[in-house]
PDB file of C-alpha atoms and ligand atoms in Angstrom:
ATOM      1  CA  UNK A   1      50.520 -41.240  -6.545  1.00 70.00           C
ATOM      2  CA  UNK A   2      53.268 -43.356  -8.542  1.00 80.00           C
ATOM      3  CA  UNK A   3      52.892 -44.633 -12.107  1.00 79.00           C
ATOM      4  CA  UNK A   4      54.472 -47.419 -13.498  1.00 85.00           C
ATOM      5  CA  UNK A   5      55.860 -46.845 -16.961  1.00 85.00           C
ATOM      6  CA  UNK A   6      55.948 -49.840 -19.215  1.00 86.00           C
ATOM      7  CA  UNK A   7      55.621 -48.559 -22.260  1.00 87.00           C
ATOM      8  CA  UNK A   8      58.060 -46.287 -24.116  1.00 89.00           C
ATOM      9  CA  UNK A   9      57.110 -42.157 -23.688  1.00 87.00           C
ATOM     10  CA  UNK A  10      55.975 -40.966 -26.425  1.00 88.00           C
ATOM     11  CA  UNK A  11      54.841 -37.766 -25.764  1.00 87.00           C
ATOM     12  CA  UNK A  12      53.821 -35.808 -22.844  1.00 84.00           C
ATOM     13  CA  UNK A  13      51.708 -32.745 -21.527  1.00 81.00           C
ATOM     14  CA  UNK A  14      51.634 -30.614 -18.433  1.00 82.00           C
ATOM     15  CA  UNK A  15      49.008 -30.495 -16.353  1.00 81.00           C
ATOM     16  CA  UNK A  16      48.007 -26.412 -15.856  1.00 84.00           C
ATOM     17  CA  UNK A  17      45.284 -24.720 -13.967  1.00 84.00           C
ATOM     18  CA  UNK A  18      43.314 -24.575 -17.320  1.00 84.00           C
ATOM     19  CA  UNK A  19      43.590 -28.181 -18.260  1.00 82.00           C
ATOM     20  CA  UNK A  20      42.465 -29.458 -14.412  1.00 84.00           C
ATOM     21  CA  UNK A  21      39.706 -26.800 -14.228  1.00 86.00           C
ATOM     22  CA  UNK A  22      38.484 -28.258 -17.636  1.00 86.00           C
ATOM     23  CA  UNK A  23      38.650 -31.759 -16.563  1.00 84.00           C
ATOM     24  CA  UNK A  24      36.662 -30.926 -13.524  1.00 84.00           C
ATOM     25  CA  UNK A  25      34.068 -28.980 -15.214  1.00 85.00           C
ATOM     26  CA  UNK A  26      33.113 -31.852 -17.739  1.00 85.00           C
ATOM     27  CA  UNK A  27      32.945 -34.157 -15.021  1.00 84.00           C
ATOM     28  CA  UNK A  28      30.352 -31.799 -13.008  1.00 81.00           C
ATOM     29  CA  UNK A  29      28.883 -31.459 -16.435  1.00 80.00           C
ATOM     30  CA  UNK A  30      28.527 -35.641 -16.322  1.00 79.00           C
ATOM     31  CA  UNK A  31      27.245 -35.588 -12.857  1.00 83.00           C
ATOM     32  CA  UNK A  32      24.367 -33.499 -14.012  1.00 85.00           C
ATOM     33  CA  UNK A  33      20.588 -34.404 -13.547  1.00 85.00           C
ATOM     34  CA  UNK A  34      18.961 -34.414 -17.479  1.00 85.00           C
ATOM     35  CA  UNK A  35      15.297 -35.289 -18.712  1.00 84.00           C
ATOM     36  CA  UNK A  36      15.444 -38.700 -19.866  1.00 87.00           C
ATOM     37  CA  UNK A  37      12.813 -41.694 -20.647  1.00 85.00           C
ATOM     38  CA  UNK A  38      14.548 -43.500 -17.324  1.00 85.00           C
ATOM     39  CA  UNK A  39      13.756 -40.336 -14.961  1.00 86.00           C
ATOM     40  CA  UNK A  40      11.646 -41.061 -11.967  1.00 87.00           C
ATOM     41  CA  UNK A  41       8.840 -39.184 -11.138  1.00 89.00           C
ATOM     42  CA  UNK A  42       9.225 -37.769  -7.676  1.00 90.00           C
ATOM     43  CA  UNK A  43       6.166 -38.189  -5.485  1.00 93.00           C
ATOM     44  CA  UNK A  44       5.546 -34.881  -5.515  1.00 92.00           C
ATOM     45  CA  UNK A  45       5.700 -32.143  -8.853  1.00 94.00           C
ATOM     46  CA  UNK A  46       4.793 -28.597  -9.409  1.00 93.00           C
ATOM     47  CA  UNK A  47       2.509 -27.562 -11.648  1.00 93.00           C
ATOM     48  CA  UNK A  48       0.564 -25.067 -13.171  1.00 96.00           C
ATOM     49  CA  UNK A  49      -3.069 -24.999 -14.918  1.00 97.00           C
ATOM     50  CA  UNK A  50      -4.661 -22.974 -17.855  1.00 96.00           C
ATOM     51  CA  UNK A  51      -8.150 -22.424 -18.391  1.00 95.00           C
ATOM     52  CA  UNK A  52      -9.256 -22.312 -21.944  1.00 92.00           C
ATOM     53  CA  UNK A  53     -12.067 -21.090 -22.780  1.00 90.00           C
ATOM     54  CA  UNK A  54     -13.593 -21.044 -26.720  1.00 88.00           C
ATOM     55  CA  UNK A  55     -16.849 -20.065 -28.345  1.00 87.00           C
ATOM     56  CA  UNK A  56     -16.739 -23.666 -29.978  1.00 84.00           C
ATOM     57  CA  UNK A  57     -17.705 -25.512 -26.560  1.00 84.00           C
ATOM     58  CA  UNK A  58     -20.167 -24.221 -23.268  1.00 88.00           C
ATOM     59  CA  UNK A  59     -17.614 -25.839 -21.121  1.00 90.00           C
ATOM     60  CA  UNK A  60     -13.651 -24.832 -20.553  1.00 92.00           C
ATOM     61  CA  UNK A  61     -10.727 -26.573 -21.086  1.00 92.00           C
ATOM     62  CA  UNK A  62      -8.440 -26.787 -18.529  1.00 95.00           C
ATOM     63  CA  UNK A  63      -4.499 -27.720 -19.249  1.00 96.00           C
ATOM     64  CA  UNK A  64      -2.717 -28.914 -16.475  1.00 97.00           C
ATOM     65  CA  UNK A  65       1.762 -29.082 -16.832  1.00 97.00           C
ATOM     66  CA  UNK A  66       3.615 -30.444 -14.408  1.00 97.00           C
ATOM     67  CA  UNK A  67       7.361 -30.154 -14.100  1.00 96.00           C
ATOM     68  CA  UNK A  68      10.353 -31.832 -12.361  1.00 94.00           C
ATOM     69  CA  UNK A  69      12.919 -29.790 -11.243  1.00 93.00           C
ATOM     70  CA  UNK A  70      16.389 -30.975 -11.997  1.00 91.00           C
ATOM     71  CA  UNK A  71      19.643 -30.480 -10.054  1.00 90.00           C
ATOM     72  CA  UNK A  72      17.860 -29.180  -7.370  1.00 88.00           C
ATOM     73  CA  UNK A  73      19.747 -26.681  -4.891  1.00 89.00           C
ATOM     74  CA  UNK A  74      22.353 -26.357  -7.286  1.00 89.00           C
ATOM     75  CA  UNK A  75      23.190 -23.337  -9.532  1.00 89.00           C
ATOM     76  CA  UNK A  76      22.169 -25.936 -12.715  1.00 88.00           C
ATOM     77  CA  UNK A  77      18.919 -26.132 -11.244  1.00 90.00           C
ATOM     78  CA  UNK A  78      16.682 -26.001 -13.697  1.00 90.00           C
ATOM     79  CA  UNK A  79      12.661 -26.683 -14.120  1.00 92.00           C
ATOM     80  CA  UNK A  80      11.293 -28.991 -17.238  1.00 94.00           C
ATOM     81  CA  UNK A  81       7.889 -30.023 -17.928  1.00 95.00           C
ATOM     82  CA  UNK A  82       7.024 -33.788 -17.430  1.00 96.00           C
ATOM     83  CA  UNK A  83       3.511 -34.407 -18.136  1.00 96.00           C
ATOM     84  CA  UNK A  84       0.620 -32.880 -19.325  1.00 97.00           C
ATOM     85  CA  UNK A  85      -2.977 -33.849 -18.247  1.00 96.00           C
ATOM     86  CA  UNK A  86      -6.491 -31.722 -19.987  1.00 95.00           C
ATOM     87  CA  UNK A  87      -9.817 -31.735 -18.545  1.00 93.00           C
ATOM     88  CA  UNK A  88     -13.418 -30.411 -19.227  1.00 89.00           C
ATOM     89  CA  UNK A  89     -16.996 -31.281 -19.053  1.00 88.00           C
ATOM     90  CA  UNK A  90     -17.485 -31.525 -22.553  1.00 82.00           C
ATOM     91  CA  UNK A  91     -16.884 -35.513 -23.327  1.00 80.00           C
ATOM     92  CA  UNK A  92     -16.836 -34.651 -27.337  1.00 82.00           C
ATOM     93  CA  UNK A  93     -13.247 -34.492 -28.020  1.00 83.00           C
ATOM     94  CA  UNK A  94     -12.338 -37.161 -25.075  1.00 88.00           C
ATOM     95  CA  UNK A  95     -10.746 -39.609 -26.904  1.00 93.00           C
ATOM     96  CA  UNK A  96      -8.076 -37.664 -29.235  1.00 91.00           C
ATOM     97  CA  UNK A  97      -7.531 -35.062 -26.388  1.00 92.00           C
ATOM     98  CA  UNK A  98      -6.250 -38.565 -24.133  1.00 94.00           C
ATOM     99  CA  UNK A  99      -4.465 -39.226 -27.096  1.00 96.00           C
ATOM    100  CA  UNK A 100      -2.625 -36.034 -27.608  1.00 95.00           C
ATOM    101  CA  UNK A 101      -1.457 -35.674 -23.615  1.00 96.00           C
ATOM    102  CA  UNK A 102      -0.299 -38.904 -23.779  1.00 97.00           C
ATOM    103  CA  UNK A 103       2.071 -38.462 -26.777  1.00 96.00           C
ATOM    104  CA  UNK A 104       2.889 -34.826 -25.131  1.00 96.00           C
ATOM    105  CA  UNK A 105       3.498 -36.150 -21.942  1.00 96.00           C
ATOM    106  CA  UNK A 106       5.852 -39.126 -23.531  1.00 95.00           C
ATOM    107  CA  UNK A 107       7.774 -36.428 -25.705  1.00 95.00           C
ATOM    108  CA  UNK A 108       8.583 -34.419 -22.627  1.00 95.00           C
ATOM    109  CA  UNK A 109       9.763 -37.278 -20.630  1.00 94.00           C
ATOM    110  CA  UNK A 110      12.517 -38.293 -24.174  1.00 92.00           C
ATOM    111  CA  UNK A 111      13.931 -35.120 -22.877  1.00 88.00           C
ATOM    112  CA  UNK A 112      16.017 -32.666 -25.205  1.00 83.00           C
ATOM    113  CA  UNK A 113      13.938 -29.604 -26.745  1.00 87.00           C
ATOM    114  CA  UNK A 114      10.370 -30.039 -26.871  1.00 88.00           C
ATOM    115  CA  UNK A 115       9.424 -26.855 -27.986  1.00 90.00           C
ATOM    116  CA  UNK A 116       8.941 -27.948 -31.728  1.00 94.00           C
ATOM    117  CA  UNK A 117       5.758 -29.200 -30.125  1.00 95.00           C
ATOM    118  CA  UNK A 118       4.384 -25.507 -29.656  1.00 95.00           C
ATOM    119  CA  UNK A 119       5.067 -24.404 -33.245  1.00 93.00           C
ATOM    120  CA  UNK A 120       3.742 -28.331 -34.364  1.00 95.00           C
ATOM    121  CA  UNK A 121      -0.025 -27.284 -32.037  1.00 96.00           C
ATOM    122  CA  UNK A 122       0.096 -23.766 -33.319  1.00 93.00           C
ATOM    123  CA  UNK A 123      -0.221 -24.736 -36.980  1.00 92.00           C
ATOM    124  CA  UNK A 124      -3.001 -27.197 -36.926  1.00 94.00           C
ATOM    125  CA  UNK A 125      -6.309 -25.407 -38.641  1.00 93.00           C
ATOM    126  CA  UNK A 126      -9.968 -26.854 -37.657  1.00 91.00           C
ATOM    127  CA  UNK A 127     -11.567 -27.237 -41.130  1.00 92.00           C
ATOM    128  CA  UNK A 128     -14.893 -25.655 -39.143  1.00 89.00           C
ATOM    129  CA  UNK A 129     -12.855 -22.630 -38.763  1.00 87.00           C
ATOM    130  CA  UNK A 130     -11.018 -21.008 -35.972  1.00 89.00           C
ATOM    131  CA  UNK A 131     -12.231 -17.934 -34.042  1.00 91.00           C
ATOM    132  CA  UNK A 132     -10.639 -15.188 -32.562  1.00 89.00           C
ATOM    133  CA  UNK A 133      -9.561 -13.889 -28.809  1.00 87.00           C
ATOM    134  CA  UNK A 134      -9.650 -11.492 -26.796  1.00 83.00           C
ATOM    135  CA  UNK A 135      -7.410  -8.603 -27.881  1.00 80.00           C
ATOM    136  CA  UNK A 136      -7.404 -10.057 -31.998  1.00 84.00           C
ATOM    137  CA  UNK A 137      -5.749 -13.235 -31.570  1.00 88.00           C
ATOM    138  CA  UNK A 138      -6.476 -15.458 -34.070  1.00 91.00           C
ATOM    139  CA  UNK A 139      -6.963 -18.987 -32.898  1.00 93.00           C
ATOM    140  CA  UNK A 140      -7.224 -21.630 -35.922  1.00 93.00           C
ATOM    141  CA  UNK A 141      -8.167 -24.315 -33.345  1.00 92.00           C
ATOM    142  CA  UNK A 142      -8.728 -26.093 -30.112  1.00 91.00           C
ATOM    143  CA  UNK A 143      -4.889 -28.138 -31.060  1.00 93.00           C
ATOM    144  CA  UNK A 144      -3.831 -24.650 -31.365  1.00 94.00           C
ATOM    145  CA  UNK A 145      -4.919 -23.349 -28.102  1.00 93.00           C
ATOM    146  CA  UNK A 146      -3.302 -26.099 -26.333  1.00 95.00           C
ATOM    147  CA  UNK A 147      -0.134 -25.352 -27.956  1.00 96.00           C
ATOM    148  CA  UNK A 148      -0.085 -21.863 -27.133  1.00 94.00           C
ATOM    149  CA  UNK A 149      -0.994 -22.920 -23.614  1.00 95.00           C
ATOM    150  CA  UNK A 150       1.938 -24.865 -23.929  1.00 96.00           C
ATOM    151  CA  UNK A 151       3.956 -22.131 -25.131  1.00 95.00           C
ATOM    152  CA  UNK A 152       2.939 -19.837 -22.261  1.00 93.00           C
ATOM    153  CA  UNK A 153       4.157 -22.552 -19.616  1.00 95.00           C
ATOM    154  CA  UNK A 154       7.475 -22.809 -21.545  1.00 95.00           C
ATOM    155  CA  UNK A 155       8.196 -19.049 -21.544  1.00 93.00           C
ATOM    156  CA  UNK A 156       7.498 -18.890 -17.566  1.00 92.00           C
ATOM    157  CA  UNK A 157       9.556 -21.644 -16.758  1.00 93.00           C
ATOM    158  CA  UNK A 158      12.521 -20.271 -19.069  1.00 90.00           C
ATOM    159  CA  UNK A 159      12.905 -22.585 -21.852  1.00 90.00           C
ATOM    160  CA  UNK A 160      11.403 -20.045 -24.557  1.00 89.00           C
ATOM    161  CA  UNK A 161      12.761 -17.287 -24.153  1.00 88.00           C
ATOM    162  CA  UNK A 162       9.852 -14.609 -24.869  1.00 82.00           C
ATOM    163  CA  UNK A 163      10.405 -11.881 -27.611  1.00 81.00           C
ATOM    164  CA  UNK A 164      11.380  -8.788 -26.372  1.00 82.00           C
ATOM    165  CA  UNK A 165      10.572  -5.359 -28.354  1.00 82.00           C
ATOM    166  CA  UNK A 166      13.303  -2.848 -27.668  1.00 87.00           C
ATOM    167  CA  UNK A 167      11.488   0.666 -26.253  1.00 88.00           C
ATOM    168  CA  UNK A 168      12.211   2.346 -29.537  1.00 88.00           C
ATOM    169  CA  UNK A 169      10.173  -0.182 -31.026  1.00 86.00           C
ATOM    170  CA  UNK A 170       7.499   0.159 -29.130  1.00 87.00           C
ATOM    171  CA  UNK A 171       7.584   3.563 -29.472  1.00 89.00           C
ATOM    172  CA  UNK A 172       7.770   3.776 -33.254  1.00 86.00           C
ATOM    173  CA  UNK A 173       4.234   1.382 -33.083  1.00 85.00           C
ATOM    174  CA  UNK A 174       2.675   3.840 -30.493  1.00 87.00           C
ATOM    175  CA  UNK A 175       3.182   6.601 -32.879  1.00 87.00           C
ATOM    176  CA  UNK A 176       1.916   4.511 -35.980  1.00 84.00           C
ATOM    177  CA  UNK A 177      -0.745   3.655 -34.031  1.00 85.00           C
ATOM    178  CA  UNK A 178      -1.582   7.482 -32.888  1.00 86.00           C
ATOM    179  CA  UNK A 179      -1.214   8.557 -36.409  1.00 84.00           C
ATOM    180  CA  UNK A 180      -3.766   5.939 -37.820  1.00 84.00           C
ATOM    181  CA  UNK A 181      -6.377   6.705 -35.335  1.00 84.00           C
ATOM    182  CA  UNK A 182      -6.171  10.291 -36.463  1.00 83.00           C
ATOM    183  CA  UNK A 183      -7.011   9.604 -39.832  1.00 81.00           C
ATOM    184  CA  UNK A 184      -9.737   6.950 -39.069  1.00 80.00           C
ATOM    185  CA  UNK A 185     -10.805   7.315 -36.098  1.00 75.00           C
ATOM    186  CA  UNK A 186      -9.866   6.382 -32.045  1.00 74.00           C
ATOM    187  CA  UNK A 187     -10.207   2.634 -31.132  1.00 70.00           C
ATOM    188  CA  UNK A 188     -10.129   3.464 -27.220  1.00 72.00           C
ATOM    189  CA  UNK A 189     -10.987   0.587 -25.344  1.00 73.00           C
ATOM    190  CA  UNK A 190     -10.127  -1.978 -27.822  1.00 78.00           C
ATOM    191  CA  UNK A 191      -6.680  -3.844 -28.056  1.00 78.00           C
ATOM    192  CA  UNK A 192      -6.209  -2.227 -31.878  1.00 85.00           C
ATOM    193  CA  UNK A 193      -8.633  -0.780 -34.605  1.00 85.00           C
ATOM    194  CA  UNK A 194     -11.403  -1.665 -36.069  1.00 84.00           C
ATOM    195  CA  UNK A 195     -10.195  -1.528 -39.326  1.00 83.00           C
ATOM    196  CA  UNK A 196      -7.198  -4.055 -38.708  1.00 87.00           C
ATOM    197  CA  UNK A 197      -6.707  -7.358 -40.466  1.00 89.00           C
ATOM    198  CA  UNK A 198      -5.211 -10.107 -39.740  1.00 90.00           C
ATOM    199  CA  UNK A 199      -1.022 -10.412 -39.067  1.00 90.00           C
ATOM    200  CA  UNK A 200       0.112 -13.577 -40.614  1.00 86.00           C
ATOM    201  CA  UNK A 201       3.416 -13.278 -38.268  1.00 87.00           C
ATOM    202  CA  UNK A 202       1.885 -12.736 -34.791  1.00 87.00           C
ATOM    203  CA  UNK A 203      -1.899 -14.190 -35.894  1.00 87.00           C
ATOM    204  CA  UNK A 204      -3.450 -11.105 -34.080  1.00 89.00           C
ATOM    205  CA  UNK A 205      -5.498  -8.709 -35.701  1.00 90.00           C
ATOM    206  CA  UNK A 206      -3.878  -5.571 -35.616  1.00 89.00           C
ATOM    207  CA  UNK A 207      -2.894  -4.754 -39.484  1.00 90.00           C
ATOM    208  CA  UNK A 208      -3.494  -1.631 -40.602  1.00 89.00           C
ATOM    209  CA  UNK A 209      -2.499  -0.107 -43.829  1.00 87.00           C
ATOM    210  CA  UNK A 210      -0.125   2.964 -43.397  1.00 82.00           C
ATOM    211  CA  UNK A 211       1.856   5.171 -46.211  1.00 81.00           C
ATOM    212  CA  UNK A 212       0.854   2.375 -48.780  1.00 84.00           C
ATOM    213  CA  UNK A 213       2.380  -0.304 -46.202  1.00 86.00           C
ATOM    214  CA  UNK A 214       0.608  -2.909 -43.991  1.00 89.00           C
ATOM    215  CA  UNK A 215       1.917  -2.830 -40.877  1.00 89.00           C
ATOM    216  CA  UNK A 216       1.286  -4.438 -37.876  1.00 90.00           C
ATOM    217  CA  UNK A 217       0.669  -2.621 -34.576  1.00 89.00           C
ATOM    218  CA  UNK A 218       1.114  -5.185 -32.497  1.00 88.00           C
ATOM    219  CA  UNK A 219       4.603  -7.296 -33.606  1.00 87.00           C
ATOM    220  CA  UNK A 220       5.570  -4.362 -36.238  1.00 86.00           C
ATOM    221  CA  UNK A 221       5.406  -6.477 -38.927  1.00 87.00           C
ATOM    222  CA  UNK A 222       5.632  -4.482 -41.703  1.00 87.00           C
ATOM    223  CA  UNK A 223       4.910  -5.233 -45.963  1.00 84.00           C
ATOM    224  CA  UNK A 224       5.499  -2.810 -48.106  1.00 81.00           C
ATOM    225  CA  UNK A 225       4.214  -2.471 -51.689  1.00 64.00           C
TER     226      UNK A 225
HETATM  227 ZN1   ZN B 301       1.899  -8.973 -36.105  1.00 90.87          ZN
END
């Protein structure tokens, strides 16, 4: 290809391997499909569904998230979630719960990161009082359920990337946890022991008070003092 010069040269540069490589990677990274407002729902999306279930209500909640996969076939495929739809029996909290999966659903169709949502659900208390799980969770409400449900659906489809505790970790809890049951008593069959309070880090009960610290079999949260 031939250039006309018109103007005077004022400077010049080289093209090298590195510079065209660079210049072809940001325009693959413009050519990329991102979550946007404008995005059009394909006819067909996968999904998954969680069943909540809560000693508030007779009937379960079930949380439906559907995603759209992105780049598809390509190695920048990736999976995010594009609306959210909850159903149950229980008519009570129809209108806000409409409410909520509509803003939910409208947030993860902006694109960018929508995880601030699952720490936004997880901190909203129920003034009645929450209750807790299976295996000590605490759960301060239904809001809160829904945004660990959220959470969940996040982690499996890779944009939270789930805390991982190194084996020595694990072991050193194992061992804390052996110890305390020798002093107090064996908690076989339950997820931790009796005596446990709540962890204000991980919101599972599973505190126990070792060597004049509180420490927390479950994340290893540990106060001292
Ligand atoms: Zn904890």
């Amino acid at each position: 290809m031939t250039h006309k010069i018109a103007k005077k040269i004022v400077g010049y540069k080289v093209l090298t391997k590195e510079t065209t490589a660079e210049a072809a990677k940001q325009e693959e990274q413009q050519a990329l499909e991102r979550m946007h407002e404008n995005v059009e729902r394909p006819e067909v999306l996968v999904g998954s569904t969680y069943k909540i279930k809560t000693p508030q209500s007779e009937h379960a909640l079930y949380i439906t998230i559907n995603d759209i996969i992105l780049n598809q076939g390509t190695e920048h495929e990736e999976r995010r979630p594009y609306e959210i739809f909850i159903n149950s029996k229980n008519m009570e909290h129809f209108q806000w719960v409409l409410a909520l999966t509509r803003v939910i659903s409208a947030v993860f169709r902006k694109g960018g990161d929508a995880c601030f949502l699952v720490e936004e659900l997880k901190a909203v208390f129920d003034p009645r009082g929450g209750y807790f799980k299976k295996g000590g969770v605490f759960m301060p409400s239904l809001v809160a359920e829904i945004g660990y449900a959220i959470e969940s659906h996040l982690k499996h489809i890779g944009m939270i990337k789930p805390e991982v505790m190194s084996d020595h970790q694990k072991q050193f809890l194992e061992e804390k946890r052996r110890e305390f049951e020798a002093q107090h008593g064996s908690s076989e069959g339950q997820a931790f022991p009796e005596k446990a309070v709540l962890c204000t880090k991980c919101s599972t009960k599973a505190m126990v008070l070792m060597d004049g610290c509180m420490t927390c079999l479950n994340c290893g949260e540990s106060k001292c003092g």
